[in-house]
Coordinates of C-alpha atoms in Angstrom, one line a residue:
Chain C
M21 CA 8.5 -3.0 24.0
T22 CA 6.2 -5.2 26.2
Q23 CA 4.4 -8.2 24.9
S24 CA 1.3 -6.4 25.0
E25 CA 2.6 -4.2 22.3
N26 CA 3.7 -7.2 20.0
F27 CA 0.5 -8.7 19.5
H28 CA -3.0 -7.2 17.9
L29 CA -6.6 -8.8 18.4
F30 CA -9.4 -7.8 16.3
S31 CA -12.8 -9.3 15.5
H32 CA -15.0 -9.0 12.3
G33 CA -17.3 -11.6 10.5
G34 CA -17.6 -14.0 13.7
L35 CA -13.5 -14.3 13.7
N36 CA -11.3 -13.5 16.3
I37 CA -8.0 -12.7 14.4
L38 CA -4.8 -12.5 16.3
I39 CA -1.5 -11.1 14.8
D40 CA 2.0 -11.4 16.1
V41 CA 3.4 -8.0 15.0
P42 CA 7.1 -8.7 14.6
T43 CA 6.6 -11.8 12.7
G44 CA 3.3 -10.7 11.2
A45 CA 1.8 -14.4 12.1
V46 CA -1.7 -14.6 12.0
H47 CA -3.8 -16.9 14.2
V48 CA -7.7 -17.4 14.6
I49 CA -8.6 -18.0 18.2
D50 CA -12.0 -18.8 19.8
D51 CA -13.7 -16.3 22.5
I52 CA -12.1 -18.5 25.2
A53 CA -8.6 -18.0 23.9
A54 CA -9.3 -14.4 23.2
R55 CA -10.3 -14.2 27.1
V56 CA -7.4 -16.0 28.1
L57 CA -4.7 -14.1 26.0
P58 CA -4.6 -10.9 28.1
H59 CA -3.5 -12.9 31.2
L60 CA -0.8 -14.9 29.2
A61 CA 0.2 -11.4 27.5
A62 CA 0.5 -9.8 31.2
G63 CA 2.7 -12.5 32.4
H64 CA 0.0 -13.8 34.8
E65 CA 0.2 -17.3 36.6
R66 CA -1.8 -20.2 35.1
E67 CA -3.8 -20.2 38.2
V68 CA -5.4 -16.7 37.4
L69 CA -7.6 -18.9 35.1
Q70 CA -9.6 -20.3 38.3
N71 CA -10.7 -17.1 39.2
E72 CA -11.5 -15.6 35.7
F73 CA -13.6 -18.6 34.4
P74 CA -16.5 -20.3 35.6
A75 CA -15.9 -24.0 36.6
A76 CA -17.3 -25.2 33.5
E77 CA -14.9 -23.5 31.2
I78 CA -11.7 -24.3 33.0
P79 CA -10.7 -27.1 31.0
E80 CA -10.9 -25.5 27.8
A81 CA -9.3 -22.4 29.3
Q82 CA -6.6 -24.6 30.0
L83 CA -6.6 -25.8 27.0
A84 CA -6.4 -22.6 25.4
W85 CA -3.6 -21.4 27.3
E86 CA -1.7 -24.4 26.5
Q87 CA -2.1 -23.9 22.6
L88 CA -1.4 -19.9 23.0
Q89 CA 1.7 -20.8 25.0
R90 CA 2.7 -23.2 22.1
L91 CA 2.7 -20.2 19.6
A92 CA 4.9 -18.4 21.9
E93 CA 7.3 -21.2 22.0
Q94 CA 7.4 -21.6 18.4
G95 CA 8.0 -17.9 17.8
T96 CA 4.6 -16.5 16.4
L97 CA 3.2 -15.0 19.3
F98 CA 4.8 -12.6 21.6
S99 CA 8.1 -12.9 19.2
P100 CA 10.9 -10.4 20.2
E101 CA 11.4 -7.0 18.4
P102 CA 13.9 -7.1 15.6
H103 CA 16.2 -4.4 15.2
F104 CA 17.8 -3.3 12.0
S105 CA 20.9 -0.8 11.7
Q106 CA 20.1 0.1 8.2
R107 CA 17.9 0.0 5.0
P108 CA 18.1 -3.4 3.4
G109 CA 21.1 -3.3 1.0
G110 CA 22.2 -0.1 2.8
G111 CA 19.9 2.0 0.6
Q112 CA 20.6 2.4 -3.0
L113 CA 18.6 4.2 -5.3
K114 CA 16.5 1.7 -7.5
A115 CA 13.2 3.7 -8.4
L116 CA 12.6 6.8 -10.7
C117 CA 9.5 9.0 -10.8
L118 CA 9.9 10.9 -14.0
H119 CA 7.7 13.7 -14.3
V120 CA 7.9 14.1 -18.0
A121 CA 4.9 16.4 -18.3
H122 CA 4.1 19.3 -15.8
D123 CA 0.9 19.8 -17.6
C124 CA -2.4 18.0 -17.5
D125 CA -5.7 18.0 -19.5
L126 CA -7.8 17.5 -16.5
R127 CA -8.2 20.0 -13.6
C128 CA -8.7 17.4 -10.8
R129 CA -10.3 19.3 -7.6
Y130 CA -8.0 17.6 -5.0
C131 CA -4.9 17.4 -7.2
F132 CA -1.8 17.5 -5.1
A133 CA 0.1 18.9 -8.0
S134 CA -1.7 22.1 -8.4
T135 CA -3.6 20.6 -11.4
G136 CA -0.6 19.2 -13.1
S137 CA 1.8 22.2 -12.9
F138 CA 3.4 21.5 -9.3
G139 CA 3.2 25.3 -8.8
G140 CA 5.4 26.4 -11.6
A141 CA 5.2 27.1 -15.2
R142 CA 3.6 24.1 -17.4
S143 CA 6.5 22.4 -19.0
L144 CA 7.4 19.1 -20.6
M145 CA 10.6 17.2 -20.0
D146 CA 13.1 16.7 -23.1
F147 CA 14.9 13.4 -23.7
A148 CA 18.2 14.9 -22.8
T149 CA 16.9 15.3 -19.3
A150 CA 15.1 11.8 -19.2
K151 CA 18.4 10.1 -20.4
A152 CA 20.5 11.9 -17.5
A153 CA 17.7 10.8 -14.9
V154 CA 18.1 7.2 -16.2
D155 CA 21.9 7.3 -16.1
M156 CA 22.0 8.7 -12.6
L157 CA 19.8 5.7 -11.7
F158 CA 21.9 2.9 -13.5
A159 CA 24.7 4.4 -11.8
S160 CA 23.8 2.6 -8.7
A161 CA 24.5 -0.9 -7.6
A162 CA 20.9 -2.1 -7.5
R163 CA 20.0 -5.1 -9.8
V164 CA 16.3 -4.4 -10.6
Y165 CA 15.1 -1.0 -11.3
E166 CA 11.7 0.9 -11.6
I167 CA 11.0 3.6 -13.7
D168 CA 7.2 5.5 -13.3
F169 CA 6.3 7.9 -16.1
F170 CA 4.4 10.5 -14.4
G171 CA 3.1 13.9 -14.5
G172 CA 0.9 15.8 -14.7
E173 CA -0.1 14.2 -17.7
P174 CA 2.4 11.8 -19.3
L175 CA 0.5 11.4 -22.4
L176 CA 1.0 14.8 -23.3
N177 CA 4.7 13.9 -23.7
L178 CA 4.4 10.5 -25.3
D179 CA 7.6 10.8 -27.8
V180 CA 9.8 11.3 -24.8
V181 CA 8.3 8.3 -23.1
E182 CA 8.7 6.0 -25.7
E183 CA 12.5 7.1 -26.1
T184 CA 13.0 7.0 -22.6
A185 CA 11.7 3.6 -22.5
A186 CA 13.7 2.2 -25.3
Y187 CA 16.8 3.7 -23.9
A188 CA 16.4 2.5 -20.3
R189 CA 15.9 -1.1 -21.9
Q190 CA 18.7 -1.2 -23.8
Q191 CA 21.0 0.1 -21.2
A192 CA 19.3 -2.4 -18.8
E193 CA 20.2 -5.1 -21.2
A194 CA 23.9 -3.8 -21.7
L195 CA 24.4 -3.9 -18.2
G196 CA 22.8 -7.4 -17.4
K197 CA 20.1 -5.6 -15.2
K198 CA 16.3 -5.6 -14.8
V199 CA 14.2 -2.4 -15.4
N200 CA 10.4 -2.3 -14.9
L201 CA 8.3 0.6 -16.5
T202 CA 4.9 1.8 -15.1
L203 CA 3.1 5.1 -16.6
T204 CA 0.5 6.6 -14.8
T205 CA -2.3 8.5 -16.9
N206 CA -5.7 10.1 -16.4
G207 CA -6.4 8.4 -19.8
Y208 CA -8.3 11.3 -21.2
S209 CA -6.1 11.6 -24.5
M210 CA -5.9 7.9 -24.6
N211 CA -7.2 7.5 -28.3
Q212 CA -6.7 4.6 -30.4
E213 CA -3.5 5.7 -31.7
V214 CA -2.4 6.3 -28.2
R215 CA -3.5 3.0 -26.7
D216 CA -1.9 1.2 -29.7
R217 CA 1.6 2.7 -29.1
L218 CA 1.0 2.3 -25.2
V219 CA 0.3 -1.6 -25.7
A220 CA 3.7 -1.7 -28.0
L221 CA 5.6 0.0 -24.9
N222 CA 4.5 -3.1 -22.9
L223 CA 4.7 -1.3 -19.7
D224 CA 2.3 -1.6 -16.7
I225 CA -0.4 1.3 -16.6
I226 CA -2.1 2.9 -13.8
L227 CA -5.5 4.3 -15.2
S228 CA -7.0 7.1 -12.9
H229 CA -10.5 6.9 -12.4
D230 CA -12.8 8.0 -9.6
G231 CA -16.0 5.5 -10.1
R232 CA -19.4 6.2 -10.5
E233 CA -20.2 9.1 -13.0
A234 CA -21.3 11.5 -10.7
V235 CA -18.5 11.1 -8.6
H236 CA -15.9 11.0 -11.4
N237 CA -17.5 14.3 -12.8
A238 CA -17.2 16.3 -9.8
T239 CA -13.9 15.8 -9.1
R240 CA -12.0 15.0 -12.2
P241 CA -13.2 17.8 -14.8
C242 CA -11.4 18.5 -17.9
S243 CA -9.2 21.6 -18.1
G244 CA -12.1 23.7 -20.0
G245 CA -14.4 22.5 -17.0
L246 CA -16.5 20.0 -19.0
P247 CA -17.1 16.4 -17.5
S248 CA -14.5 13.8 -18.6
Y249 CA -16.0 10.4 -17.2
N250 CA -17.5 9.3 -20.8
E251 CA -14.4 10.0 -22.6
I252 CA -12.1 8.6 -20.1
T253 CA -14.2 5.5 -19.2
R254 CA -14.5 4.6 -23.1
N255 CA -10.8 5.0 -23.2
I256 CA -10.0 2.6 -20.1
L257 CA -12.5 0.0 -21.5
A258 CA -11.0 0.0 -24.7
I259 CA -7.3 -0.5 -23.6
V260 CA -7.9 -2.8 -20.2
P261 CA -8.7 -5.9 -22.3
R262 CA -5.3 -5.5 -24.3
L263 CA -3.4 -5.4 -21.0
G264 CA -4.0 -8.5 -19.4
E265 CA -3.1 -8.1 -15.6
R266 CA -0.6 -5.0 -16.5
Y267 CA -3.2 -2.6 -15.3
Y268 CA -4.5 -0.9 -12.2
V269 CA -7.5 1.2 -12.2
R270 CA -6.7 3.9 -9.5
G271 CA -9.2 6.2 -7.7
T272 CA -9.3 8.7 -5.0
Y273 CA -12.2 8.8 -2.4
T274 CA -12.9 12.1 -0.8
A275 CA -15.5 13.5 1.7
L276 CA -17.8 13.5 -1.6
N277 CA -17.6 9.8 -1.7
K278 CA -17.2 8.2 1.5
D279 CA -19.3 5.3 0.4
F280 CA -16.6 4.5 -2.3
V281 CA -17.5 1.0 -2.3
G282 CA -20.3 2.2 -4.4
D283 CA -17.4 3.2 -6.8
I284 CA -15.8 -0.2 -6.8
R285 CA -18.8 -1.9 -7.7
H286 CA -19.2 0.3 -10.5
W287 CA -16.1 -0.6 -11.7
L288 CA -16.7 -4.2 -11.4
D289 CA -19.8 -3.3 -13.2
L290 CA -17.8 -2.0 -16.1
G291 CA -15.7 -5.3 -16.2
L292 CA -12.5 -4.1 -14.5
R293 CA -11.1 -6.2 -11.8
R294 CA -7.9 -4.6 -10.7
F295 CA -8.2 -1.7 -8.5
S296 CA -6.4 0.8 -5.9
M297 CA -9.0 3.4 -4.0
E298 CA -7.2 5.7 -1.8
P299 CA -8.2 8.4 0.5
V300 CA -7.6 11.9 -0.4
V301 CA -5.0 14.0 1.5
L302 CA -6.0 17.2 1.8
P303 CA -5.6 20.0 4.6
P304 CA -8.6 20.7 7.0
G305 CA -11.4 22.8 5.7
S306 CA -11.8 21.9 2.2
K307 CA -15.3 20.3 1.5
M308 CA -13.5 17.4 0.1
S309 CA -11.3 16.9 3.2
L310 CA -11.6 13.7 5.2
T311 CA -12.0 14.0 9.2
L312 CA -11.2 11.7 12.2
E313 CA -15.1 12.2 12.3
D314 CA -15.4 10.0 9.2
L315 CA -13.6 6.8 10.7
S316 CA -16.3 4.8 11.9
F317 CA -18.1 5.3 8.3
L318 CA -15.0 4.4 6.5
R319 CA -14.2 1.6 8.6
E320 CA -17.6 -0.1 7.7
Q321 CA -16.6 0.7 4.1
Y322 CA -13.5 -1.1 4.3
W323 CA -15.3 -4.3 6.0
Q324 CA -17.7 -4.1 2.9
L325 CA -15.1 -4.1 0.4
A326 CA -13.5 -7.1 2.1
E327 CA -16.8 -8.8 2.1
L328 CA -17.3 -7.8 -1.6
A329 CA -13.8 -9.5 -2.7
L330 CA -15.3 -12.5 -1.1
E331 CA -18.5 -12.4 -3.3
R332 CA -17.0 -10.9 -6.7
P333 CA -13.4 -11.7 -6.6
F334 CA -11.1 -8.9 -7.8
T335 CA -7.8 -7.4 -7.2
Y336 CA -7.4 -4.5 -4.8
F337 CA -4.1 -3.2 -4.6
H338 CA -3.9 -2.6 -1.0
F339 CA -5.5 -6.0 0.0
N340 CA -2.3 -7.7 -1.7
L341 CA -0.5 -9.2 1.2
D342 CA 1.6 -11.5 -0.3
W343 CA 2.3 -14.6 2.7
E344 CA 4.0 -16.8 0.2
R345 CA 6.8 -14.2 -1.0
G346 CA 6.7 -11.8 1.9
Q347 CA 9.3 -9.0 2.5
C348 CA 12.2 -9.5 5.1
G349 CA 12.1 -8.1 8.2
A350 CA 14.7 -5.1 7.1
R351 CA 12.5 -4.3 4.4
R352 CA 9.2 -4.2 6.3
A353 CA 10.9 -1.9 9.1
S354 CA 12.2 0.6 6.6
G355 CA 9.0 1.4 4.8
C356 CA 8.9 3.9 1.7
G357 CA 12.2 4.5 0.3
A358 CA 11.7 8.2 -0.8
G359 CA 14.6 10.3 -0.7
V360 CA 17.1 7.1 -0.6
E361 CA 15.9 4.4 -2.9
Y362 CA 13.4 6.5 -5.0
I363 CA 13.5 10.0 -6.0
A364 CA 11.2 12.3 -8.5
V365 CA 12.8 14.3 -11.4
A366 CA 11.1 17.4 -12.6
P367 CA 11.0 18.6 -16.1
D368 CA 14.0 20.9 -15.6
G369 CA 16.1 17.7 -14.1
G370 CA 15.4 18.9 -10.6
I371 CA 15.8 16.0 -8.2
F372 CA 13.1 15.4 -5.1
P373 CA 12.8 12.9 -2.6
C374 CA 9.3 11.8 -4.1
H375 CA 6.5 13.2 -6.3
Q376 CA 5.0 14.8 -3.5
F377 CA 7.7 17.2 -3.0
V378 CA 8.4 18.2 -6.3
G379 CA 8.2 21.9 -6.9
E380 CA 9.3 22.7 -3.3
D381 CA 12.7 24.5 -3.1
R382 CA 13.6 23.3 0.2
W383 CA 13.5 19.9 -0.8
Q384 CA 15.3 19.8 -3.8
I385 CA 18.2 17.5 -3.6
G386 CA 20.2 18.5 -6.9
N387 CA 19.7 18.4 -10.7
V388 CA 20.2 15.5 -12.9
H389 CA 22.4 17.7 -15.2
T390 CA 24.9 18.9 -12.4
G391 CA 24.5 16.4 -9.7
I392 CA 23.5 15.9 -6.2
A393 CA 23.7 19.4 -4.4
N394 CA 22.2 18.6 -0.9
T395 CA 23.5 15.5 0.6
S396 CA 21.7 16.1 3.8
I397 CA 18.3 15.4 2.8
R398 CA 19.2 11.8 1.6
E399 CA 20.5 11.4 5.3
Q400 CA 17.4 12.7 6.8
F401 CA 15.5 10.1 4.6
L402 CA 17.7 7.6 5.3
K403 CA 16.9 7.8 9.1
L404 CA 13.1 7.2 8.7
G405 CA 12.1 3.7 9.8
I406 CA 9.7 2.8 12.3
E407 CA 12.7 3.1 15.0
N408 CA 12.9 6.7 14.3
K409 CA 9.3 7.5 14.3
P410 CA 8.2 7.3 18.2
A411 CA 4.2 7.0 17.3
C412 CA 5.0 3.9 15.0
Q413 CA 6.9 1.9 17.9
K414 CA 3.5 1.2 19.8
C415 CA 1.5 0.6 16.5
W416 CA 0.5 -3.2 15.8
A417 CA 0.5 -1.9 11.7
R418 CA 4.3 -0.7 12.0
Y419 CA 5.4 -3.6 9.7
H420 CA 2.7 -3.1 7.2
C421 CA 3.4 0.6 6.6
G422 CA 6.9 0.9 7.6
G423 CA 6.4 4.0 9.0
G424 CA 3.9 5.5 6.5
C425 CA 4.1 8.2 4.0
H426 CA 6.8 10.9 4.6
A427 CA 5.4 13.2 2.3
N428 CA 1.9 13.2 4.3
A429 CA 3.9 13.4 7.6
W430 CA 5.4 16.5 6.6
W431 CA 2.5 18.4 4.9
T432 CA 0.1 17.8 7.7
N433 CA 2.9 17.8 10.7
S434 CA 5.8 19.8 9.5
S435 CA 7.8 16.7 10.5
L436 CA 9.1 13.9 8.9
E437 CA 9.3 12.0 12.0
Q438 CA 5.6 12.2 13.0
P439 CA 3.1 10.4 11.1
Y440 CA 0.0 11.6 9.4
E441 CA -2.9 10.5 12.1
L442 CA -5.8 10.0 9.6
G443 CA -3.8 8.2 7.4
C444 CA -2.5 6.1 10.1
Q445 CA -6.1 5.2 11.1
L446 CA -7.1 4.2 7.7
L447 CA -4.2 2.2 7.2
K448 CA -4.8 0.2 10.2
M449 CA -8.3 -0.5 9.0
R450 CA -7.5 -1.4 5.7
T451 CA -5.2 -3.7 6.8
E452 CA -7.3 -5.3 9.2
A453 CA -9.9 -5.7 6.2
A454 CA -7.0 -7.0 4.2
I455 CA -6.1 -9.7 6.8
Y456 CA -9.5 -10.8 7.3
L457 CA -10.0 -11.5 3.6
K458 CA -6.8 -13.3 3.6
V459 CA -8.1 -15.2 6.7
Q460 CA -11.4 -16.1 5.1
Q461 CA -9.7 -17.0 2.1
A462 CA -7.2 -19.6 3.8
L463 CA -10.1 -21.0 6.1
S464 CA -12.5 -21.7 3.2
Q465 CA -9.4 -23.5 1.6
N466 CA -8.1 -25.6 4.5
S467 CA -10.7 -28.4 5.7
S468 CA -8.0 -30.0 8.1
E469 CA -9.1 -27.8 11.0
G470 CA -12.4 -29.9 11.9
D471 CA -12.7 -29.2 15.5
F472 CA -11.6 -25.7 15.6
H473 CA -14.0 -23.8 17.8
G474 CA -14.1 -20.4 16.3
K475 CA -14.3 -21.7 12.8
K476 CA -17.1 -24.1 13.3
E477 CA -19.2 -21.2 15.2
Y478 CA -18.3 -18.9 12.1
K479 CA -19.6 -21.5 9.6
Q480 CA -22.9 -22.2 11.9
A481 CA -23.6 -18.5 11.7
Q482 CA -23.5 -18.4 8.0
Chain Y
M12 CA -10.7 -29.0 21.4
K13 CA -8.4 -26.7 19.1
H14 CA -9.0 -23.2 20.5
V15 CA -6.3 -21.5 18.1
V16 CA -5.6 -22.0 14.3
T17 CA -2.4 -20.7 12.7
V18 CA -3.3 -19.1 9.4
Y19 CA -0.4 -17.8 8.5
S20 CA 3.2 -18.6 10.1
G21 CA 5.0 -15.4 9.9
E22 CA 7.5 -14.1 7.4
K23 CA 10.6 -16.6 8.3
N24 CA 13.2 -13.6 7.5
T25 CA 11.9 -11.3 10.2
A26 CA 15.9 -10.9 11.2
S27 CA 17.1 -11.0 7.9
K28 CA 19.0 -7.7 6.9
G29 CA 17.7 -7.9 3.2
C30 CA 19.2 -7.5 0.0
G31 CA 18.0 -4.6 -0.8
Q32 CA 16.6 -5.5 -4.3
C33 CA 12.8 -5.0 -3.4
A34 CA 10.7 -2.1 -4.6
T35 CA 10.4 0.7 -2.2
S36 CA 8.6 3.4 -4.2
C37 CA 5.0 4.3 -5.1
Q38 CA 5.4 2.8 -8.5
S39 CA 2.8 0.1 -8.6
A40 CA -0.5 1.4 -8.1
C41 CA -0.6 4.0 -5.6
K42 CA 1.0 7.3 -5.2
T43 CA -0.1 8.1 -1.7
S44 CA 1.0 5.5 0.8
C45 CA 3.0 3.0 -0.8
T46 CA 3.9 0.3 1.6
V47 CA 1.0 -1.5 2.0
G48 CA 0.1 -4.1 -1.0
N49 CA 2.4 -6.1 -2.9
Q50 CA 4.6 -6.9 -0.3
V51 CA 6.7 -9.3 -2.3
C52 CA 10.4 -10.3 -2.0
V53 CA 11.9 -10.3 -5.6
N54 CA 14.4 -12.9 -4.5
K55 CA 11.7 -15.4 -3.7
E56 CA 10.3 -15.8 -7.1

């Protein structure tokens, strides 16, 4: 890894933002420092400044050189690449995606799960299977577990959700461990009685909704073809005030709503405040597919989203970069835990590396009733960190995604090691916007940087 | 004049092998790309 591959500089909103890739340190530098930086990174002698800057600017360029050099000495610029021989904790099973229903009352046009059936017969999980999955999870040495009730549509099997949640909590308490529960629903059948039961379950809820009425109805019709916006929106607005911060509204944007910030504005207008809005992943050729040609427009959308977050504060899941309690190096290098720390279980008990592989026989690891049959799949996924993904090793965002989504890599490139290019580009845009937002928030709170040239210029420009 | 302001000094545990107790799934809000967002160490709470 060269020094040049261990930093990333981008500019937006009058700020030059410099990231030290291995540590994730973030600096704001002015234009002079931005011009000095490549020379320092290339290992040039300081005398090069005499040739590169007009005489009047040389004293400040010298000063910028010293200040950047000090960052390097402190270990927050050009820091060395760490190496990790294994996943944190060795890769124990910690999370379960329980497909309690392979059926759905919607027919979303972009559904990766074949509108809920995952390519098989429509079916529900019984409690014996859910219990066996929970027992398998709790047999690992982890201390904190996660279980997501997923589908299809899990509300079609709410009795089993309730029974399983109670069992998991009882087991966790008996074992002295912690279990976090979530449920992902389209909200269509979430009537008053169901809402009461969900609130009583005391779990985190992910509510799927695509924003503006026309957008939502175009992508998320009911099984009979009728629009679902009114019913779902009414149900979501009825339950959200009872959930506090224990919810996210989760949308998908497609080629039909590349201006997805309009959908987030719509959610804000509805009074919602916690969102996730993610790009659809579809094979090329669909009228909803996103393409590389969409990137410049989408880039602008992410910048607009960051500005909107400054203007009308809300929580956007993928802007949540926790600088106070950030993760350790090994975790950031290893990325998604699919197939190792995270598995999905189908209604018949079939075990798969994650929800996106469910229904694909070649990726079946085993069955909760009969045990693990194919250990080689776990071995394959165990190796999937950034060190084994060549494309990631030169990417500045590698410690922000840990190598990206394995399923997307497989579906687009038939390779777990070759990341999904469009997804990578979008992730980098989103990460820059997230960092920009954090920097703006930090600068507005910090008045001690009085003579910082870049900030002054920025403030004057406002 | 300051030409550089450090806004975030970086992850202190860069070289840490980790305890392995953190979340590593698509559990929280997103079922397509799980590892950006909510990058929280459960042991720093």
